[in-house]
mmCIF file of C-alpha atoms in Angstrom:
data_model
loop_
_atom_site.group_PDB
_atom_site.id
_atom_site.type_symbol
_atom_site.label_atom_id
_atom_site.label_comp_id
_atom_site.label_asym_id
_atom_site.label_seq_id
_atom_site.Cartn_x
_atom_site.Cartn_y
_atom_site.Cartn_z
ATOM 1 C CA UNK A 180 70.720 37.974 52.196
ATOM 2 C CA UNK A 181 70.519 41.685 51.756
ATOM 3 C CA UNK A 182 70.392 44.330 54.344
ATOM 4 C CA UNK A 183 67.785 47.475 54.174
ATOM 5 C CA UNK A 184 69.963 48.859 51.862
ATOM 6 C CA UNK A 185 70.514 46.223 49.162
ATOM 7 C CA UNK A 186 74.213 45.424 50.051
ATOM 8 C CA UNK A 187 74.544 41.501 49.823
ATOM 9 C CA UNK A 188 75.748 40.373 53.167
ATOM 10 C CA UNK A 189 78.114 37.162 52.592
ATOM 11 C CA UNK A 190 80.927 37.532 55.292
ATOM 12 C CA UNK A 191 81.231 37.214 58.575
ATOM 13 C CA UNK A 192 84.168 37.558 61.232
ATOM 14 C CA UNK A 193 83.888 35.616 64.502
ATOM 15 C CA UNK A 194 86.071 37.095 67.415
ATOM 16 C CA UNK A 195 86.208 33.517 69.000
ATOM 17 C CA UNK A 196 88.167 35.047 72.396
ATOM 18 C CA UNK A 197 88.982 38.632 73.524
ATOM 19 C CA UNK A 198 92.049 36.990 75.374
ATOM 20 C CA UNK A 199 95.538 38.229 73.853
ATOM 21 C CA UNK A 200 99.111 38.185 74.574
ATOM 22 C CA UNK A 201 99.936 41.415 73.583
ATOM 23 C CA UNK A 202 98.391 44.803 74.500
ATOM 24 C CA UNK A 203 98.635 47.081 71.306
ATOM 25 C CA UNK A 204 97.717 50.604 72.449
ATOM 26 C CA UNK A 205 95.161 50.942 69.548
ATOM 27 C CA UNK A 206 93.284 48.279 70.599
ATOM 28 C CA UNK A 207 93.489 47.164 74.413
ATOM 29 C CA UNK A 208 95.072 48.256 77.221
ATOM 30 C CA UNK A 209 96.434 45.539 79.211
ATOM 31 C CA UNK A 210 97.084 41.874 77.861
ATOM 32 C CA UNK A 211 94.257 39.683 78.720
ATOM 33 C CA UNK A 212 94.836 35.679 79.222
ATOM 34 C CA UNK A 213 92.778 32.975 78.486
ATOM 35 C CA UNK A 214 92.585 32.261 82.354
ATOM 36 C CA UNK A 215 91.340 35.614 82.816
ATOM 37 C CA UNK A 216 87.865 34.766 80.330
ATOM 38 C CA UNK A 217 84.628 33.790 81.293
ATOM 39 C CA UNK A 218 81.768 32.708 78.943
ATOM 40 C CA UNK A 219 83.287 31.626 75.607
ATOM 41 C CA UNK A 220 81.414 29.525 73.251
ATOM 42 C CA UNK A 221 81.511 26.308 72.585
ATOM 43 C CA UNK A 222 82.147 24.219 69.334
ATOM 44 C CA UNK A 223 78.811 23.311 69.746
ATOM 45 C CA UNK A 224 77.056 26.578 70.044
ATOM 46 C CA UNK A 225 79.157 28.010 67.237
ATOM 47 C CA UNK A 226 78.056 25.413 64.883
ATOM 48 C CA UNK A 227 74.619 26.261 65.707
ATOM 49 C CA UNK A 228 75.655 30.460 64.503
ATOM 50 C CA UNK A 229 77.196 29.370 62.042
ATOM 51 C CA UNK A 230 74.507 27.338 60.408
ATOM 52 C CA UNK A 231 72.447 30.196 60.459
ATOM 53 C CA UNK A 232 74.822 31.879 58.585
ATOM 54 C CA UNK A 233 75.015 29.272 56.025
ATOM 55 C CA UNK A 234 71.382 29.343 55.331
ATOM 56 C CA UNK A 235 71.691 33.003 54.891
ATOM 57 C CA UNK A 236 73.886 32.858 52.080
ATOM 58 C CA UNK A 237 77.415 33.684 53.612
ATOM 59 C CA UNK A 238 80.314 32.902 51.667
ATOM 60 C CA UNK A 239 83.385 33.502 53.903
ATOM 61 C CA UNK A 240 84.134 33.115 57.660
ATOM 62 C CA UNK A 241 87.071 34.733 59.190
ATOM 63 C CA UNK A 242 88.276 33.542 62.598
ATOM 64 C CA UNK A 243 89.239 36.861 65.039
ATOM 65 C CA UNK A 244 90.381 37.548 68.492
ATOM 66 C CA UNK A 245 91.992 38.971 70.289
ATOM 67 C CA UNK A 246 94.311 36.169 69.603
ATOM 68 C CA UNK A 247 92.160 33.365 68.142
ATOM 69 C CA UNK A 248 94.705 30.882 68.302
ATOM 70 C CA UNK A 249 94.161 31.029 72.347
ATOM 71 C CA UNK A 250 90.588 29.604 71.791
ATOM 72 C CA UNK A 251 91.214 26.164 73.500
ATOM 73 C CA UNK A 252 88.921 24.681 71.063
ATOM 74 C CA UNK A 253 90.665 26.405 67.665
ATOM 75 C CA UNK A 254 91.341 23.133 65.576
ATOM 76 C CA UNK A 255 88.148 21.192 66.864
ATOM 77 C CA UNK A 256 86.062 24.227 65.635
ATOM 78 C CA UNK A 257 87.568 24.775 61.767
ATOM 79 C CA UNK A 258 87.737 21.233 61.440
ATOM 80 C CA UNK A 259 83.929 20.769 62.300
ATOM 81 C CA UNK A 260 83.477 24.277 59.900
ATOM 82 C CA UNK A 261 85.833 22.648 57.187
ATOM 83 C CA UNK A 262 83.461 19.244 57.532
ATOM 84 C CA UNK A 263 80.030 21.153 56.286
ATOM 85 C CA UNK A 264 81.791 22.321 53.203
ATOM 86 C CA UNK A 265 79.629 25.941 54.510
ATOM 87 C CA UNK A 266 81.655 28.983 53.408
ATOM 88 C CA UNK A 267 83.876 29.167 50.641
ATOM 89 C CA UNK A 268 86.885 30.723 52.429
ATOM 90 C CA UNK A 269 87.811 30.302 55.737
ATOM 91 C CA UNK A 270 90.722 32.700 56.999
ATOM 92 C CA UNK A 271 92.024 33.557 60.197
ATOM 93 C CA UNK A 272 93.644 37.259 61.511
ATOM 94 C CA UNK A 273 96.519 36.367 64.101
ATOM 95 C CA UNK A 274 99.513 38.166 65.737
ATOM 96 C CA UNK A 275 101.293 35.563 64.313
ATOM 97 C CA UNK A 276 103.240 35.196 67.387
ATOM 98 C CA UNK A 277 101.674 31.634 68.157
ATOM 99 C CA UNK A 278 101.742 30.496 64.533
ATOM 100 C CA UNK A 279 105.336 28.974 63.677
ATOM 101 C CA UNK A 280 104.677 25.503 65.378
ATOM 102 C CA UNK A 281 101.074 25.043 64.427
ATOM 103 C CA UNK A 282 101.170 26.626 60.596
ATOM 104 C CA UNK A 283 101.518 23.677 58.621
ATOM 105 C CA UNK A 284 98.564 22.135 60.811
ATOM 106 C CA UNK A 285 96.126 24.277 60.287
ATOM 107 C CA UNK A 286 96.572 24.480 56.675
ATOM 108 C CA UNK A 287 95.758 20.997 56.334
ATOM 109 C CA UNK A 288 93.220 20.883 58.688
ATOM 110 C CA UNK A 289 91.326 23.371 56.098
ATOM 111 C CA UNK A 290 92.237 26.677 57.241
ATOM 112 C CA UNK A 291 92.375 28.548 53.852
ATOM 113 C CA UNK A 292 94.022 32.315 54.187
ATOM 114 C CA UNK A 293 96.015 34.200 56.878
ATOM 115 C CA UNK A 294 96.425 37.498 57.762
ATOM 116 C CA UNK A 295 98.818 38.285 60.380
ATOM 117 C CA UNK A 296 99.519 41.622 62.415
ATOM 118 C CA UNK A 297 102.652 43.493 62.268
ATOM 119 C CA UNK A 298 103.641 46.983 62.854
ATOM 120 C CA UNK A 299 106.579 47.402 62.717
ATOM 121 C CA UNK A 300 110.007 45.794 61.392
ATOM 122 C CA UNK A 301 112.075 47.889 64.064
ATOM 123 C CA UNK A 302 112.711 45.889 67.313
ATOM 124 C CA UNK A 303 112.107 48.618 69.760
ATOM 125 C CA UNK A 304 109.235 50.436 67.883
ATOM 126 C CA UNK A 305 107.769 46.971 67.420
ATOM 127 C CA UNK A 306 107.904 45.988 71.292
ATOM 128 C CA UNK A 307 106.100 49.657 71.594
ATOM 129 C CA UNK A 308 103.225 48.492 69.378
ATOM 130 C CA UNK A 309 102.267 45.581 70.662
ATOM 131 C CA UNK A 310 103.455 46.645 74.963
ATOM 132 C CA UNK A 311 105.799 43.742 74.807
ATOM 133 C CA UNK A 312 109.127 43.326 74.411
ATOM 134 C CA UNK A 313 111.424 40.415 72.506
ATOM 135 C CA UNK A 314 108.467 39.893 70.358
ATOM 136 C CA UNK A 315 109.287 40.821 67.330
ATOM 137 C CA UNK A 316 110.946 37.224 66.078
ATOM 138 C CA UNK A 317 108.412 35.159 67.371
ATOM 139 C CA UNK A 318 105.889 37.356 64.630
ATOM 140 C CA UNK A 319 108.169 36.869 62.251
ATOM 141 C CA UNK A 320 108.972 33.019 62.267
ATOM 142 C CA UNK A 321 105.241 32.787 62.275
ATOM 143 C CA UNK A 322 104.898 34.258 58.728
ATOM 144 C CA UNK A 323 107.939 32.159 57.390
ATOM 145 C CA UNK A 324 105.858 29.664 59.050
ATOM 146 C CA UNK A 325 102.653 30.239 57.622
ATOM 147 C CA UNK A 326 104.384 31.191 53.677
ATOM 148 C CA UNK A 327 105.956 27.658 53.946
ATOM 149 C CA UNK A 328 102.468 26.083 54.955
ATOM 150 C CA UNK A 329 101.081 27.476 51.385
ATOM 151 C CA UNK A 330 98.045 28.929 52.527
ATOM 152 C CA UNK A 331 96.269 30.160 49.577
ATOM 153 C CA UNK A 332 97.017 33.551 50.526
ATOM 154 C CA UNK A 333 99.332 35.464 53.470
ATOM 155 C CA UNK A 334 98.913 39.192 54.040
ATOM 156 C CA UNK A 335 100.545 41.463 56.224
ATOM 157 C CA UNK A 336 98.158 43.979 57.913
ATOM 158 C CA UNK A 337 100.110 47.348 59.409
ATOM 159 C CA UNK A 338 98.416 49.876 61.201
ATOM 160 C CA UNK A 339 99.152 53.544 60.650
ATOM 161 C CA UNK A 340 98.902 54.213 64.431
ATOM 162 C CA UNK A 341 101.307 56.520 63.982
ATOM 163 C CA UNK A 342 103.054 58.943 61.705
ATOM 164 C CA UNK A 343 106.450 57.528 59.338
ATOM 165 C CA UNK A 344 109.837 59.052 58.100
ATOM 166 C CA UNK A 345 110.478 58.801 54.455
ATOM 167 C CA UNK A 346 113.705 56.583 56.182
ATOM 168 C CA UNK A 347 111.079 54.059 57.568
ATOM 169 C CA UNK A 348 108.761 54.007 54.577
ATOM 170 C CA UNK A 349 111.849 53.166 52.324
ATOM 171 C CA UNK A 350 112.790 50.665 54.314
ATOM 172 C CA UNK A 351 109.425 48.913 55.060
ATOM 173 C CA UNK A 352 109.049 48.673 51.078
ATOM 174 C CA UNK A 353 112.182 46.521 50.750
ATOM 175 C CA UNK A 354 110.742 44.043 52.665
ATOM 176 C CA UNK A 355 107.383 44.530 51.146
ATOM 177 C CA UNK A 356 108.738 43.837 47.488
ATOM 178 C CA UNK A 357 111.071 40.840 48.977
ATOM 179 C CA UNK A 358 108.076 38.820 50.542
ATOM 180 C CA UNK A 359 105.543 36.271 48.576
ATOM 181 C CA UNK A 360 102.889 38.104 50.435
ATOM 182 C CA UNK A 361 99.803 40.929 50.016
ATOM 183 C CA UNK A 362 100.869 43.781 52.494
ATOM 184 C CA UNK A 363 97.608 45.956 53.824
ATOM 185 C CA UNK A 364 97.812 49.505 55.465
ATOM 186 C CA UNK A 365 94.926 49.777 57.601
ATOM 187 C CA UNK A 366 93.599 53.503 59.050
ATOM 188 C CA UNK A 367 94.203 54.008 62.627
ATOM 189 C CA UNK A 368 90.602 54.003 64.659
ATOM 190 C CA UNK A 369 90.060 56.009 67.962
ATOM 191 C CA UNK A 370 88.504 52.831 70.011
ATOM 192 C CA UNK A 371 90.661 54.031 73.080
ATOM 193 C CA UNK A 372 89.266 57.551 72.975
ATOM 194 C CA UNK A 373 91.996 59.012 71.498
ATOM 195 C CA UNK A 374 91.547 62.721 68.916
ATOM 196 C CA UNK A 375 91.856 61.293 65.356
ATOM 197 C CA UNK A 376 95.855 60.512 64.650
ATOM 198 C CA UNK A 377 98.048 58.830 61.712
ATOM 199 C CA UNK A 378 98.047 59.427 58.050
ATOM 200 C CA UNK A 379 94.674 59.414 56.077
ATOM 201 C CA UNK A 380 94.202 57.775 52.789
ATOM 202 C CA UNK A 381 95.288 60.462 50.635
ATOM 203 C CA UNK A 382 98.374 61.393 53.214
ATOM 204 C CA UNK A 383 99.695 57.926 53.214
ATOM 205 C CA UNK A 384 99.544 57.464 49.253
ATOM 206 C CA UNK A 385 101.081 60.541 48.741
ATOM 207 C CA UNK A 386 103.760 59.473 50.904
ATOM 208 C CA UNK A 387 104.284 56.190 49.447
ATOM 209 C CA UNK A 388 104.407 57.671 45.776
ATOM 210 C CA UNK A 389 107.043 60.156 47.098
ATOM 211 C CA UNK A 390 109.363 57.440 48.404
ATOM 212 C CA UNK A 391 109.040 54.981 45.555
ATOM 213 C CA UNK A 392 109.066 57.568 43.307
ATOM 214 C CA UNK A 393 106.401 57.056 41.164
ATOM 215 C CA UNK A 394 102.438 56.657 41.096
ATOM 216 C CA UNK A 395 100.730 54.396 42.253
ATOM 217 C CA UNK A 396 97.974 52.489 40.167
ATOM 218 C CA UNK A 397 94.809 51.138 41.197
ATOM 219 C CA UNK A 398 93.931 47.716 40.530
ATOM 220 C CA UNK A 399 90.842 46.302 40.559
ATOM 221 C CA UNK A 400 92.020 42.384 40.695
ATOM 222 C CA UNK A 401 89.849 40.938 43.968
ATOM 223 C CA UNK A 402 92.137 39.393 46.871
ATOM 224 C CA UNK A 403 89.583 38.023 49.247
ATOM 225 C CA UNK A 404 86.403 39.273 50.918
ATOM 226 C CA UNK A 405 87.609 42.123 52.944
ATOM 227 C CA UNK A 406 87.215 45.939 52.205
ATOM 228 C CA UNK A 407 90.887 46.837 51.031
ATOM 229 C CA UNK A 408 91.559 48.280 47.904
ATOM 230 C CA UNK A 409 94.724 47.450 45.951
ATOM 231 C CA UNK A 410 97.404 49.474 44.007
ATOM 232 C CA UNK A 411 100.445 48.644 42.104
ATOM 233 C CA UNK A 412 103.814 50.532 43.367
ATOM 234 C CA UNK A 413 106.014 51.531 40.535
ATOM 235 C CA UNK A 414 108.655 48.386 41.409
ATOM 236 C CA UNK A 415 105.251 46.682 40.270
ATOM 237 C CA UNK A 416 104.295 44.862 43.394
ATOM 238 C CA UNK A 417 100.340 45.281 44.669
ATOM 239 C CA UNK A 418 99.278 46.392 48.019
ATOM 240 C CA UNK A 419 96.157 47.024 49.957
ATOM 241 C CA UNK A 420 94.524 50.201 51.732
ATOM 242 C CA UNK A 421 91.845 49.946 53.868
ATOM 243 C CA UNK A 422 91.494 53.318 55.700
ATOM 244 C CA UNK A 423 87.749 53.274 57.401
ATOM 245 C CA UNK A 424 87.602 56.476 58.323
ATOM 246 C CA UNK A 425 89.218 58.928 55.777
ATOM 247 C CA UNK A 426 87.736 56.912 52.815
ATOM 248 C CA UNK A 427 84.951 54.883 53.845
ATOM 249 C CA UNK A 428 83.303 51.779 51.782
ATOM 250 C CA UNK A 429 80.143 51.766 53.630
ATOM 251 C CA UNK A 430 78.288 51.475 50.268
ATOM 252 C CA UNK A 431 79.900 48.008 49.187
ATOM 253 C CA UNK A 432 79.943 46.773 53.105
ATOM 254 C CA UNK A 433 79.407 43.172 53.006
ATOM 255 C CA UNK A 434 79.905 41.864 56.596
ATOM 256 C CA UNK A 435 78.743 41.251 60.072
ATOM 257 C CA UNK A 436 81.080 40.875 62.833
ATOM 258 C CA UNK A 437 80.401 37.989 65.999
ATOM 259 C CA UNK A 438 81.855 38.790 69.708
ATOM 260 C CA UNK A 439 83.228 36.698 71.251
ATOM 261 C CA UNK A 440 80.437 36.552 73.935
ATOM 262 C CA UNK A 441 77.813 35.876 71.025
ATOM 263 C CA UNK A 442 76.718 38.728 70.005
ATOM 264 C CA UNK A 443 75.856 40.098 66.479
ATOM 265 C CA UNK A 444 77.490 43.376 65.663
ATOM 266 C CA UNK A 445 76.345 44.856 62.536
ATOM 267 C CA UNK A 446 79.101 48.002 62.251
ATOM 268 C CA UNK A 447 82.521 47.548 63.790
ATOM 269 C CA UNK A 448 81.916 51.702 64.294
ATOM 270 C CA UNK A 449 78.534 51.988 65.102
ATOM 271 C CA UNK A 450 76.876 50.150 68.888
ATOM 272 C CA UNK A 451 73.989 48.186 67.635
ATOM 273 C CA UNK A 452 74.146 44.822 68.564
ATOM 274 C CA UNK A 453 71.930 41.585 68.894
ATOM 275 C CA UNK A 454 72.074 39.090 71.433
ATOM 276 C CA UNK A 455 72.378 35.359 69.436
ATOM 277 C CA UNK A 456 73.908 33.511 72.194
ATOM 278 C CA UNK A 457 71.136 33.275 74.511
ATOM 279 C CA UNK A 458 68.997 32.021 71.841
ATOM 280 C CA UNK A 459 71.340 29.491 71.581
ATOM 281 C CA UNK A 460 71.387 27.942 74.893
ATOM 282 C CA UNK A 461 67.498 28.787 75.068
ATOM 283 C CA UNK A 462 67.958 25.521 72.388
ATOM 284 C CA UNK A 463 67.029 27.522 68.548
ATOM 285 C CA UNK A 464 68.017 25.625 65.830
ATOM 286 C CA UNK A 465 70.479 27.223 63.036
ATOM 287 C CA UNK A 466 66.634 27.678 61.293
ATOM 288 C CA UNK A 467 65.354 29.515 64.201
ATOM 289 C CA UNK A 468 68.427 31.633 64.297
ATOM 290 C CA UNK A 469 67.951 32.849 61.286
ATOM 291 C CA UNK A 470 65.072 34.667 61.144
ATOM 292 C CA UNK A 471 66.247 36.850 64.327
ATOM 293 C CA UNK A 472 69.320 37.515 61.859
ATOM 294 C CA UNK A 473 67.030 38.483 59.407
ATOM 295 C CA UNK A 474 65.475 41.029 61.425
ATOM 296 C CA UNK A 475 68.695 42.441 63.308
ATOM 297 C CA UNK A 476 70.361 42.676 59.783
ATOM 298 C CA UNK A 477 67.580 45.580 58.710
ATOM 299 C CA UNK A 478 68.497 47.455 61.571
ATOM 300 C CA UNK A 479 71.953 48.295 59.368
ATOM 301 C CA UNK A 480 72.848 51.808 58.865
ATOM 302 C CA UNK A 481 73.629 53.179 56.062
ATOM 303 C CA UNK A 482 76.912 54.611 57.184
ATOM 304 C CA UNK A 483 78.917 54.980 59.899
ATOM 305 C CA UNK A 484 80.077 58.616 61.261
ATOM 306 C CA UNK A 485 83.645 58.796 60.078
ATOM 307 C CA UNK A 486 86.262 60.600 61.872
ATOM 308 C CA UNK A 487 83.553 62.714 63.761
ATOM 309 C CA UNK A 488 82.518 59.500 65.658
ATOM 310 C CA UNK A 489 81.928 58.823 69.245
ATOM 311 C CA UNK A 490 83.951 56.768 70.624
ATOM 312 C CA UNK A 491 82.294 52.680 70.570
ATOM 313 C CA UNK A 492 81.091 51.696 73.717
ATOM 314 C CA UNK A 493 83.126 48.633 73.280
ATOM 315 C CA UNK A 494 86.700 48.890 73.038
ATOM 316 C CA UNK A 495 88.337 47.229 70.045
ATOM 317 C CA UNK A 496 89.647 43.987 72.082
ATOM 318 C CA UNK A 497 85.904 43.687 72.946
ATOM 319 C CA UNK A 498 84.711 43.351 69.135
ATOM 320 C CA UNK A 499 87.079 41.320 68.003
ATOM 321 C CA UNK A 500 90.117 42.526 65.816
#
């Protein structure tokens, strides 16, 4: 399926709950419990999106939050998705910090890739990022957890919410070349209203080159469906940009983003959305569905504003991560 501007749409990211346990600044501000939602979907009317989705060609689903692992019905839903044989890839993003005791599981239940949150590798600074403190362990015995679990793939995704000394760089790449993982530096976004902050592309490169002390080299090997780009530090090992904002991919965007109230969101940055769920429990079929996809998916944009953008109606917790 192909928007209005010929980019083949074949991945989509379902934000199953906006419920989380922590309260990163960047993205909400206060946590937000499971008790504390009202009107997630069910399996049932999932399955009936996600057909739709299937028939339209889609390739990859990735399971969101806020934390998705607080969706009550998290295993009952990827095995019923892992049944169909529907997407090629299935992948999760997590905070990891609910991961160590149910990694192995998931794996075999058919959960392909994982991507799991972390900011920082300093206690205190950590505790800062995600408004909690003690947390920082539990993150990390979830991605021993999920490397042990051999998921096809684990990567690491750090947000440059703030600005780093050469000290901190220097010693975030010693763990980045001592993990079997893909580590991703992702561009801070102003969701919370905040003036445009943190390093752009071209800052954050330069600053990695100057610390490792040599260039770094693109490579164009694919790790996924997502947007990042890859380069090769001079020690050899590859890691990912993806910086929105201060070096956009708008022109090779091929996803769609669900809410976790059932909406379709067609640009994380932009506030056109469609309504999917009350078709749903008006009783459409997955056929049905699909040709109201079909005619929310020309409303597209080309672009979205970059760093000159108003801030999204909906925060970031309300999108899905």
């Amino acid at each position: 399926m192909q928007d209005s501007w010929g980019r083949t749409i074949e991945y989509v990211r379902l934000s199953l709950t906006e419920a989380c346990n922590f309260c990163c600044p960047y993205c909400r501000p206060a946590e937000i419990t499971p008790h504390s939602q009202i009107n997630l979907l069910s399996p049932d009317e999932w399955m009936v999106v996600l057909g739709a989705f299937h028939k339209m060609g889609v390739r990859a689903l990735r399971l969101t939050g806020g934390e998705p692992l607080l969706y009550p019905h998290f295993e009952e839903l990827l095995v019923r998705v892992k049944a169909t044989n529907w997407f090629e890839d299935i992948s999760m993003t997590t905070n990891g910090s609910l991961l160590a005791s149910r990694a192995k599981e998931l794996r075999q239940l058919g959960l392909n890739r994982v991507n799991i949150s972390l900011d920082s590798l300093e206690e205190q600074t950590f505790a800062e990022c995600v408004g909690k403190s003690g947390q920082l362990d539990t993150v990390l015995s979830g991605i021993r957890a999920a490397i042990e679990a051999k998921f096809r793939s684990v990567k690491i995704n750090t947000v440059l919410s703030r600005g780093w000394s050469d000290a901190e760089v220097a010693s975030l790449l010693k763990y980045v070349g001592s993990w079997p993982v893909i580590w991703r530096f992702i561009e801070y976004m102003p969701f919370q209203g905040d003036a445009f902050h943190g390093p752009t592309f071209d800052e954050w490169k330069a600053q990695l080159e100057r610390v490792s002390g040599g260039v770094l080299e693109e490579v164009h090997s694919v790790y996924g469906f997502g947007p990042a780009s890859y380069y090769r530090l001079p020690s050899g090992v590859v890691i990912g940009f993806i910086f929105s904002m201060s070096h956009n991919y708008c022109d090779s965007c091929n996803r769609v983003r669900l809410t976790s109230d059932g909406r379709l969101r067609l640009c994380l940055l932009r506030d056109d959305e469609s309504d999917l769920v009350s078709l749903v429990r008006q009783g459409y079929t997955s056929e049905q569905l699909l040709e109201h996809i079909e005619q929310a998916l020309q409303r597209k944009q080309e672009r979205h504003d970059g760093i000159s953008m108003d801030t999204p109606e909906r925060p970031m917790w309300r999108i899905g991560g």
